[in-house]
Amino acid sequence: MNGFDPDLVAVGPANNFVAGLRLRGNGAHMEVLRPSDGRAYGDLDSADIGQVDEAVSDAWQAYRKGDWAKAEPRHRIRVMRRWADLLESDAAALAPTEAAGSTRLFGEICSWDLGYAADCIRFFAEFADKTCGESVPTTPDKMGFTLLEPYGVIAAIAPWNLPIVMAIWKIAPAIAAGNSVVLKPSELTPFSIVRVAELAIGAGLPPGVFNVVQGYGASVGDRLCRHPLVAKVSFTGSTQTGRAIMAACAAEGPKPVTLELGGKSAQLVFSDAPDLAQTAATLARGITINSGQVCVAGSRLLAHEKVADELVDRISRIFSANRIGATWDERTTMGPIISERQLGQIDAIVGRALASGGSAVVGGTRAAAPLDGSYFSPTIIAGLASDAEAICDEIFGPVLTLQTFADEEEAFALANNNKYGLAAGVHTSDLSRALRATRALEAGTIWVNRYGRSNDYILPTGGYKQSGIGKDLGREAYLGSLRSKAALIQL
Ligand code: NAD
């Protein structure tokens, strides 16, 4: 996969998308920077509150008009399939736009993100004519049944770490179920999804069904949550923001929320792990993919005492072999941190870990890179107390902490000793142990002898504990885009 010249990528001045048209925002304007080299990429182009209200009102009118919500389900499926096809065939424009402004490597966007997003749209489209309510048992003089109906307008609020994929997780089930959507992307990665919305209209989605408003969370995002015509909010981002969103939805609703939040996922390696070389490679990738900026980053290594040294040695060597650089450089294996602010936070938490007695087995510092962007070296920190900040809190960078255990019971206790519960990895050759772990670990996803997502969209994703409420992906995400109505007919 060849790289590209980021200076040739143009994002245009108008990046709000309402009722099928690109619009300039009347709100705050700020330079958006490219994380790979810190140079200006485009203009944030925020909507003002009046424009947010107009977008919601247009979405509501599109819903009421019914060109989408009341269309024949097979028609919805055909349109969404066309949209998925367009998304894939537009890779030459979409992939550089996504890569230049985010932390995603161009090669990974081309080989994974776009195809994954397109298949996610196809997956959810297929529910449109296969999901129904049920008739219920009652007495012979009555007939009872349930209807599954769209909410109307769903607000989707997305993070920056995989801008297109994270937005599609929200949008695809909501639209397939007949809702209209108003999406607010992250202010750090506002551009690529506007192109995805245009492609949807090109595929035949009626204008007003998929809208994008740009801006900051505290203004645009908050208004979306509080708008009376927004019936549900689907959010992915930090736990702290999730709390604010839930409070806004409670204050102006209450209205339902889906919250996909932060994580601090444990990777448990037992002494019978199938192949330490392979396991080390899996662990290394689990914390360096997207430079550790994924919600399910496997950031806590829990290793059996017998294998810990060898494992850490192997992972350190893999870390050191990384080539850190720009997302558009085909030689890069690990890209930048999203912003100087986020880099500063990673640096500070690692600094405090080292000052409090931890030791950096490898890394531990900002990384020098060929360009003037924000980079952090892949890091392993050992020797921390189990209540240390770096072990308890999400870092959202390429930082792995090491803890060792003597037996299964201790391993499960260490893994569960955390406020988050998004995912966990278990590496063992013992099937019974794998199954015991699957039951015992308090997390929404358990991976055994692998770590990371597959194209199995039917598996729902979501968190236990402070990692969230509700699910993306799976049947649950589709059903979460519908509400059920009970009907009882006296015959
Ligand atoms: P963030 O919480 O800072 O922002 C997420 C989105 O919320 C952005 O669009 C932001 O503008 C908006 N926002 C901020 N304040 C708001 C408010 N008061 N009201 C409404 N909207 C508001 O998160 P981030 O830094 O963009 O993303 C990283 C976080 O996302 C990490 O914690 C990561 O674990 C989490 N994440 C979770 C999942 C998951 O599936 N569980 C997936 C990806 C990322």
Coordinates of C-alpha atoms and ligand atoms in Angstrom, one line a residue:
M1 CA 0.0 0.0 0.0
N2 CA 1.6 3.3 -1.1
G3 CA 1.3 6.4 1.0
F4 CA 0.0 9.7 -0.1
D5 CA 0.8 13.4 0.1
P6 CA -1.4 15.0 2.9
D7 CA -1.0 18.5 1.4
L8 CA -3.1 17.3 -1.6
V9 CA -6.1 16.4 0.6
A10 CA -8.7 19.1 0.6
V11 CA -11.5 19.0 3.1
G12 CA -13.5 22.1 1.9
P13 CA -14.9 24.9 4.0
A14 CA -18.5 23.6 4.6
N15 CA -18.7 20.5 6.7
N16 CA -22.1 20.5 8.3
F17 CA -24.5 18.3 6.3
V18 CA -28.2 19.0 6.7
A19 CA -31.2 17.9 4.6
G20 CA -28.8 16.6 2.0
L21 CA -26.6 19.7 1.6
R22 CA -23.2 20.8 2.9
L23 CA -23.6 24.0 5.0
R24 CA -21.1 26.4 6.6
G25 CA -21.4 26.6 10.3
N26 CA -22.3 29.9 12.0
G27 CA -20.6 28.8 15.3
A28 CA -17.0 28.9 16.5
H29 CA -14.3 28.3 14.0
M30 CA -11.0 26.6 14.9
E31 CA -8.1 25.1 13.1
V32 CA -8.1 21.3 13.0
L33 CA -4.5 20.0 13.2
R34 CA -3.1 16.9 11.6
P35 CA -1.8 14.7 14.5
S36 CA 1.0 13.3 12.3
D37 CA 2.8 16.6 11.8
G38 CA 0.9 19.2 13.8
R39 CA 0.1 21.3 10.7
A40 CA -3.3 22.8 9.9
Y41 CA -5.7 20.5 8.1
G42 CA -9.0 22.4 7.9
D43 CA -11.6 24.5 9.7
L44 CA -13.8 23.0 12.4
D45 CA -16.8 24.9 11.0
S46 CA -19.0 24.6 14.1
A47 CA -22.8 24.9 13.8
D48 CA -24.4 27.4 16.1
I49 CA -27.3 26.3 18.3
G50 CA -29.9 27.6 15.8
Q51 CA -28.3 25.3 13.2
V52 CA -28.3 22.3 15.5
D53 CA -32.1 22.9 16.1
E54 CA -32.7 23.2 12.3
A55 CA -30.8 20.0 11.7
V56 CA -32.9 18.2 14.3
S57 CA -36.1 19.7 12.9
D58 CA -35.2 18.7 9.4
A59 CA -34.4 15.2 10.6
W60 CA -37.8 15.1 12.3
Q61 CA -39.6 16.3 9.2
A62 CA -37.8 13.7 7.1
Y63 CA -38.9 11.0 9.6
R64 CA -42.6 12.3 9.7
K65 CA -42.7 12.5 5.9
G66 CA -42.0 8.8 5.9
D67 CA -40.0 8.4 2.6
W68 CA -37.6 6.3 4.6
A69 CA -39.3 5.3 7.8
K70 CA -42.4 4.0 6.0
A71 CA -40.6 2.7 2.9
E72 CA -40.9 -0.9 2.0
P73 CA -38.2 -2.7 4.1
R74 CA -36.6 -4.3 1.0
H75 CA -36.2 -0.8 -0.5
R76 CA -34.3 0.3 2.7
I77 CA -32.0 -2.8 2.3
R78 CA -31.3 -2.0 -1.4
V79 CA -30.4 1.7 -0.6
M80 CA -28.1 0.7 2.3
R81 CA -26.4 -1.9 0.2
R82 CA -25.8 0.7 -2.5
W83 CA -24.4 3.1 0.2
A84 CA -22.0 0.4 1.4
D85 CA -20.8 -0.2 -2.2
L86 CA -20.3 3.5 -2.7
L87 CA -18.3 3.7 0.5
E88 CA -16.0 1.0 -0.6
S89 CA -15.6 2.3 -4.2
D90 CA -14.8 5.8 -2.8
A91 CA -11.7 4.6 -1.0
A92 CA -9.4 6.8 -3.1
A93 CA -11.0 9.9 -1.7
L94 CA -12.1 8.7 1.7
A95 CA -9.0 6.9 2.9
P96 CA -6.6 9.9 2.6
T97 CA -9.2 12.2 4.2
E98 CA -9.5 9.9 7.1
A99 CA -5.8 9.1 7.4
A100 CA -4.5 12.7 7.1
G101 CA -6.7 14.0 10.0
S102 CA -6.7 11.1 12.4
T103 CA -4.4 8.5 14.0
R104 CA -5.4 5.7 11.7
L105 CA -2.8 4.4 9.3
F106 CA -3.6 4.8 5.7
G107 CA -2.8 1.2 5.0
E108 CA -5.2 0.0 7.8
I109 CA -8.0 2.2 6.6
C110 CA -7.7 0.8 3.1
S111 CA -7.3 -2.8 4.2
W112 CA -9.7 -2.8 7.1
D113 CA -11.7 0.3 8.2
L114 CA -13.6 1.0 4.9
G115 CA -14.5 -2.6 4.2
Y116 CA -15.4 -3.2 7.8
A117 CA -17.7 -0.1 7.8
A118 CA -19.3 -1.1 4.5
D119 CA -20.0 -4.6 5.8
C120 CA -21.4 -3.1 9.0
I121 CA -23.9 -1.2 6.9
R122 CA -24.8 -4.3 4.9
F123 CA -25.2 -6.3 8.2
F124 CA -27.6 -3.9 9.8
A125 CA -29.6 -3.4 6.5
E126 CA -30.5 -7.0 6.5
F127 CA -32.4 -6.7 9.8
A128 CA -34.9 -4.3 8.1
D129 CA -37.2 -7.0 6.8
K130 CA -36.4 -9.7 9.4
T131 CA -37.2 -8.1 12.7
C132 CA -40.7 -8.0 14.0
G133 CA -42.9 -7.8 17.0
E134 CA -44.7 -10.9 18.3
S135 CA -48.2 -12.0 18.9
V136 CA -48.7 -12.8 22.6
P137 CA -50.8 -15.5 24.3
T138 CA -54.1 -14.2 25.8
T139 CA -57.7 -15.3 26.1
P140 CA -59.8 -16.2 23.0
D141 CA -61.8 -12.9 23.2
K142 CA -58.7 -10.8 22.8
M143 CA -55.7 -10.5 20.5
G144 CA -52.4 -9.1 21.7
F145 CA -49.3 -8.2 19.8
T146 CA -46.3 -5.9 19.9
L147 CA -45.1 -3.5 17.2
L148 CA -41.4 -2.5 16.9
E149 CA -41.2 1.2 15.9
P150 CA -38.4 3.6 15.3
Y151 CA -37.7 6.3 17.8
G152 CA -37.9 9.1 15.3
V153 CA -34.7 11.2 15.6
I154 CA -31.6 9.6 17.2
A155 CA -28.6 11.8 18.1
A156 CA -25.3 10.0 17.6
I157 CA -22.2 11.4 19.2
A158 CA -18.9 9.9 18.2
P159 CA -15.2 9.9 19.3
W160 CA -12.1 10.6 17.2
N161 CA -10.2 7.3 17.5
L162 CA -11.8 5.5 14.5
P163 CA -13.9 8.3 13.0
I164 CA -15.7 6.5 10.3
V165 CA -16.0 3.1 11.9
M166 CA -17.3 4.5 15.3
A167 CA -19.9 6.7 13.6
I168 CA -21.1 3.8 11.4
W169 CA -21.6 1.6 14.5
K170 CA -24.2 4.1 15.6
I171 CA -25.7 5.3 12.3
A172 CA -26.2 1.9 10.5
P173 CA -28.6 0.3 12.9
A174 CA -30.5 3.5 13.6
I175 CA -31.0 4.2 9.9
A176 CA -31.8 0.6 9.0
A177 CA -34.5 0.6 11.6
G178 CA -36.1 3.7 10.0
N179 CA -34.9 6.5 12.3
S180 CA -33.4 9.8 11.2
V181 CA -30.0 10.6 12.6
V182 CA -28.1 13.7 13.5
L183 CA -24.5 12.9 14.1
K184 CA -21.9 15.0 15.9
P185 CA -18.4 13.8 15.1
S186 CA -15.5 14.6 17.3
E187 CA -14.2 18.2 16.9
L188 CA -10.8 16.6 16.3
T189 CA -11.8 14.5 13.3
P190 CA -14.7 16.3 11.7
F191 CA -14.2 15.7 8.0
S192 CA -14.3 12.2 6.6
I193 CA -17.9 11.3 7.8
V194 CA -19.4 14.2 5.8
R195 CA -18.3 12.5 2.7
V196 CA -19.9 9.3 4.0
A197 CA -23.2 11.1 4.5
E198 CA -23.0 12.5 0.9
L199 CA -22.5 9.0 -0.3
A200 CA -25.6 7.9 1.5
I201 CA -27.7 10.5 -0.3
G202 CA -26.1 9.4 -3.6
A203 CA -27.2 5.9 -2.8
G204 CA -30.8 7.0 -2.5
L205 CA -31.2 7.8 1.2
P206 CA -33.8 10.7 1.4
P207 CA -32.3 14.0 2.4
G208 CA -32.7 14.7 6.1
V209 CA -32.4 11.1 7.2
F210 CA -28.6 11.4 7.9
N211 CA -27.4 14.8 9.0
V212 CA -24.0 15.9 10.4
V213 CA -23.5 18.9 12.7
Q214 CA -20.0 20.0 13.7
G215 CA -18.7 21.5 16.9
Y216 CA -17.7 21.1 20.5
G217 CA -19.4 18.7 22.9
A218 CA -20.3 21.2 25.6
S219 CA -22.2 23.3 23.1
V220 CA -23.4 21.3 20.0
G221 CA -23.3 17.9 21.7
D222 CA -25.1 19.1 24.7
R223 CA -27.8 20.8 22.7
L224 CA -28.4 17.6 20.7
C225 CA -28.9 15.7 23.9
R226 CA -31.3 18.2 25.3
H227 CA -33.3 18.9 22.1
P228 CA -37.0 17.9 22.7
L229 CA -37.3 16.2 19.3
V230 CA -34.3 13.9 19.9
A231 CA -35.8 10.8 21.3
K232 CA -32.6 8.8 22.0
V233 CA -28.9 9.5 22.3
S234 CA -26.3 7.0 21.2
F235 CA -22.8 8.0 22.5
T236 CA -19.3 6.6 22.2
G237 CA -16.5 8.4 24.2
S238 CA -15.1 8.7 27.7
T239 CA -16.9 7.7 30.8
Q240 CA -16.7 11.3 32.1
T241 CA -18.6 12.6 29.0
G242 CA -21.0 9.7 29.2
R243 CA -22.0 10.9 32.7
A244 CA -22.6 14.4 31.4
I245 CA -24.7 13.0 28.5
M246 CA -26.8 10.9 30.8
A247 CA -27.4 13.9 33.1
A248 CA -28.5 16.0 30.1
C249 CA -30.8 13.3 28.8
A250 CA -32.3 12.9 32.3
A251 CA -32.8 16.6 32.8
E252 CA -34.6 17.2 29.5
G253 CA -36.2 13.8 29.1
P254 CA -35.7 11.3 30.5
K255 CA -34.7 9.8 27.2
P256 CA -32.8 6.5 26.6
V257 CA -29.1 6.5 26.1
T258 CA -26.6 4.0 24.7
L259 CA -23.2 4.7 26.2
E260 CA -20.0 3.0 24.9
L261 CA -17.4 4.3 27.3
G262 CA -13.8 3.9 28.4
G263 CA -11.9 0.7 29.3
K264 CA -8.9 -0.7 31.0
S265 CA -8.9 -4.2 29.6
A266 CA -6.9 -7.0 31.1
Q267 CA -4.9 -9.6 29.2
L268 CA -4.4 -12.8 31.3
V269 CA -1.6 -15.1 30.2
F270 CA -1.4 -18.4 31.9
S271 CA 1.6 -20.7 32.0
D272 CA -0.1 -22.9 29.5
A273 CA -0.6 -20.2 26.9
P274 CA -0.5 -21.9 23.5
D275 CA 2.6 -20.3 21.9
L276 CA 4.4 -17.5 23.8
A277 CA 5.8 -16.0 20.6
Q278 CA 2.3 -15.7 19.1
T279 CA 0.8 -14.6 22.4
A280 CA 3.4 -11.8 22.7
A281 CA 2.6 -10.6 19.2
T282 CA -1.1 -10.6 20.0
L283 CA -0.5 -8.7 23.3
A284 CA 1.8 -6.2 21.5
R285 CA -0.8 -5.5 18.8
G286 CA -3.5 -5.2 21.4
I287 CA -1.9 -2.2 23.0
T288 CA -0.2 -0.6 20.0
I289 CA -3.0 -0.7 17.4
N290 CA -3.9 2.9 16.7
S291 CA -1.2 3.8 19.2
G292 CA -3.2 2.3 22.0
Q293 CA -6.1 4.7 21.2
V294 CA -8.8 2.1 21.1
C295 CA -11.5 1.5 23.8
V296 CA -10.6 -2.2 24.1
A297 CA -6.8 -1.6 24.2
G298 CA -5.4 -4.5 26.2
S299 CA -3.6 -2.2 28.6
R300 CA -3.2 -4.4 31.7
L301 CA -0.9 -7.5 31.2
L302 CA -1.5 -10.1 33.9
A303 CA 1.1 -12.8 33.5
H304 CA 1.7 -16.0 35.3
E305 CA 4.9 -15.8 37.3
K306 CA 6.5 -18.6 35.2
V307 CA 6.1 -16.8 31.9
A308 CA 6.2 -13.1 32.8
D309 CA 9.9 -12.5 32.1
E310 CA 9.9 -14.3 28.8
L311 CA 6.7 -12.6 27.7
V312 CA 7.9 -9.1 28.7
D313 CA 11.2 -9.7 26.9
R314 CA 9.4 -10.7 23.7
I315 CA 6.9 -7.8 23.8
S316 CA 9.7 -5.3 24.4
R317 CA 11.5 -6.5 21.3
I318 CA 8.3 -6.2 19.2
F319 CA 7.8 -2.7 20.7
S320 CA 11.3 -1.6 19.8
A321 CA 11.0 -2.8 16.2
N322 CA 8.0 -0.5 15.6
R323 CA 8.5 2.3 13.1
I324 CA 6.8 5.3 14.5
G325 CA 5.6 7.9 12.0
A326 CA 3.0 9.7 10.0
T327 CA -0.3 7.9 9.1
W328 CA 0.4 8.5 5.4
D329 CA 3.9 7.0 5.3
E330 CA 3.7 3.4 4.1
R331 CA 6.6 2.4 6.3
T332 CA 4.9 3.4 9.5
T333 CA 3.7 0.6 11.9
M334 CA 2.6 2.9 14.7
G335 CA 1.1 6.4 14.2
P336 CA 0.7 9.5 16.3
I337 CA -1.3 10.4 19.4
I338 CA -4.4 12.5 18.5
S339 CA -3.2 15.8 20.0
E340 CA -0.5 17.5 22.0
R341 CA -3.0 17.6 24.9
Q342 CA -3.6 13.9 24.8
L343 CA 0.1 13.3 24.5
G344 CA 0.7 15.5 27.6
Q345 CA -1.8 13.4 29.6
I346 CA -0.1 10.2 28.6
D347 CA 3.3 11.6 29.5
A348 CA 2.0 12.9 32.8
I349 CA 0.4 9.6 33.9
V350 CA 3.5 7.7 32.9
G351 CA 5.7 10.2 34.7
R352 CA 3.7 9.8 37.9
A353 CA 3.9 6.0 37.6
L354 CA 7.7 6.1 37.3
A355 CA 8.0 8.6 40.2
S356 CA 5.9 6.3 42.4
G357 CA 8.2 3.3 42.1
G358 CA 7.2 1.9 38.7
S359 CA 9.9 1.1 36.2
A360 CA 9.8 1.4 32.4
V361 CA 10.9 -2.0 31.0
V362 CA 10.8 -0.4 27.6
G363 CA 9.7 3.1 26.4
G364 CA 8.3 5.5 29.0
T365 CA 8.9 8.7 27.0
R366 CA 7.6 10.7 24.0
A367 CA 9.0 9.3 20.8
A368 CA 11.1 11.1 18.3
A369 CA 9.5 10.8 14.9
P370 CA 10.5 12.1 11.4
L371 CA 7.7 14.8 11.7
D372 CA 6.7 17.4 14.2
G373 CA 3.6 15.5 15.4
S374 CA 2.6 13.9 18.7
Y375 CA 4.2 10.6 19.3
F376 CA 4.7 8.3 22.3
S377 CA 7.0 5.2 22.5
P378 CA 5.3 1.9 23.2
T379 CA 5.8 1.3 26.9
I380 CA 5.7 -1.4 29.5
I381 CA 5.6 -0.4 33.2
A382 CA 6.3 -2.9 35.9
G383 CA 6.5 -2.7 39.7
L384 CA 3.4 -0.7 40.4
A385 CA 1.0 -1.2 43.3
S386 CA -2.4 -2.7 42.2
D387 CA -4.1 0.6 43.2
A388 CA -1.7 2.8 41.1
E389 CA -3.2 5.3 38.8
A390 CA -1.6 3.8 35.7
I391 CA -3.2 0.4 36.5
C392 CA -6.6 1.8 37.5
D393 CA -7.3 4.6 35.0
E394 CA -7.6 4.5 31.2
I395 CA -4.4 6.1 29.6
F396 CA -5.5 5.8 25.9
G397 CA -2.0 5.5 24.6
P398 CA 0.5 2.7 23.9
V399 CA 1.2 1.9 27.6
L400 CA 1.0 -1.6 29.1
T401 CA 1.3 -2.3 32.8
L402 CA 2.6 -5.6 34.1
Q403 CA 1.2 -7.5 37.1
T404 CA 2.0 -11.1 37.9
F405 CA -0.1 -13.8 39.5
A406 CA 0.5 -17.3 41.0
D407 CA -2.8 -19.0 40.3
E408 CA -6.1 -18.7 38.5
E409 CA -8.0 -17.2 41.5
E410 CA -5.5 -14.4 41.9
A411 CA -5.6 -13.7 38.1
F412 CA -9.4 -13.3 38.1
A413 CA -9.3 -11.2 41.2
L414 CA -6.6 -8.8 39.7
A415 CA -8.5 -8.6 36.4
N416 CA -11.8 -7.7 38.1
N417 CA -10.2 -5.2 40.4
N418 CA -11.0 -2.3 38.1
K419 CA -13.9 0.2 37.7
Y420 CA -14.0 -0.6 33.9
G421 CA -15.3 -3.7 32.3
L422 CA -15.1 -3.4 28.5
A423 CA -13.1 -6.4 27.3
A424 CA -10.6 -9.0 28.5
G425 CA -8.2 -11.5 26.8
V426 CA -7.4 -15.0 28.1
H427 CA -4.5 -17.0 26.8
T428 CA -4.5 -20.6 27.8
S429 CA -4.5 -24.1 26.3
D430 CA -6.9 -25.4 29.0
L431 CA -10.5 -25.2 27.6
S432 CA -12.0 -25.5 31.1
R433 CA -10.0 -22.6 32.3
A434 CA -10.9 -20.6 29.3
L435 CA -14.6 -21.2 30.0
R436 CA -14.2 -20.5 33.7
A437 CA -12.5 -17.2 32.8
T438 CA -15.3 -16.4 30.4
R439 CA -17.8 -16.7 33.2
A440 CA -15.6 -15.1 35.9
L441 CA -14.4 -12.0 34.2
E442 CA -16.5 -8.8 34.6
A443 CA -16.3 -7.5 31.0
G444 CA -18.7 -7.2 28.1
T445 CA -16.4 -9.0 25.7
I446 CA -14.0 -11.9 26.4
W447 CA -11.5 -13.0 23.7
V448 CA -9.7 -16.3 24.2
N449 CA -6.3 -16.9 22.5
R450 CA -6.9 -13.8 20.3
Y451 CA -7.3 -10.2 21.0
G452 CA -9.4 -7.8 19.0
R453 CA -12.4 -7.5 16.8
S454 CA -13.4 -9.7 13.9
N455 CA -16.0 -9.2 11.2
D456 CA -18.5 -11.1 13.3
Y457 CA -21.0 -8.1 13.6
I458 CA -23.5 -10.4 15.2
L459 CA -21.5 -10.2 18.5
P460 CA -22.6 -7.2 20.4
T461 CA -20.1 -4.9 22.0
G462 CA -20.5 -2.9 25.1
G463 CA -19.3 -2.5 28.6
Y464 CA -19.9 -3.8 32.1
K465 CA -19.4 -1.4 35.1
Q466 CA -18.2 2.1 34.1
S467 CA -17.6 1.0 30.5
G468 CA -21.1 1.7 29.5
I469 CA -24.8 0.9 29.1
G470 CA -26.4 -0.8 26.1
K471 CA -24.7 -2.3 23.0
D472 CA -23.3 -1.4 19.6
L473 CA -23.2 -4.2 17.0
G474 CA -25.3 -7.4 17.1
R475 CA -29.0 -7.8 17.2
E476 CA -29.0 -5.8 20.3
A477 CA -27.9 -2.6 18.5
Y478 CA -30.7 -3.0 16.0
L479 CA -33.3 -3.7 18.6
G480 CA -31.9 -0.7 20.6
S481 CA -32.9 1.5 17.7
L482 CA -36.5 0.5 18.0
R483 CA -39.1 0.8 20.8
S484 CA -41.9 -1.7 21.3
K485 CA -45.6 -0.8 21.4
A486 CA -48.1 -3.2 23.0
A487 CA -51.5 -3.7 21.3
L488 CA -54.5 -5.5 22.8
I489 CA -57.6 -5.9 20.7
Q490 CA -61.0 -6.8 22.2
L491 CA -62.6 -9.1 19.6
Ligands
NAD1 P1 -14.8 12.3 24.6 O1 -15.7 11.8 25.7 O2 -13.9 13.4 24.9 O3 -15.7 12.8 23.3 C1 -16.5 12.0 22.6 C2 -17.6 12.8 21.9 O4 -18.4 13.5 22.9 C3 -17.0 14.0 21.1 O5 -17.7 14.1 19.9 C4 -17.2 15.2 22.0 O6 -17.2 16.4 21.3 C5 -18.5 14.9 22.6 N1 -18.8 15.5 23.9 C6 -17.9 16.0 24.8 N2 -18.6 16.6 25.8 C7 -19.9 16.5 25.6 C8 -21.1 16.9 26.2 N3 -21.0 17.5 27.4 N4 -22.2 16.6 25.7 C9 -22.3 16.0 24.5 N5 -21.2 15.6 23.8 C10 -20.0 15.8 24.3 O7 -14.1 11.0 24.1 P2 -12.9 11.0 23.0 O8 -11.6 11.6 23.6 O9 -13.4 11.6 21.7 O10 -12.7 9.4 22.7 C11 -11.9 8.6 23.5 C12 -12.8 7.9 24.6 O11 -13.8 7.1 23.9 C13 -12.0 6.9 25.4 O12 -12.4 6.9 26.7 C14 -12.4 5.5 24.7 O13 -12.3 4.4 25.6 C15 -13.8 5.8 24.4 N6 -14.3 4.9 23.3 C16 -15.2 3.9 23.7 C17 -15.6 3.0 22.8 C18 -16.5 1.8 23.1 O14 -17.0 1.2 22.3 N7 -16.7 1.6 24.4 C19 -15.1 3.1 21.4 C20 -14.2 4.1 21.1 C21 -13.8 5.0 22.1

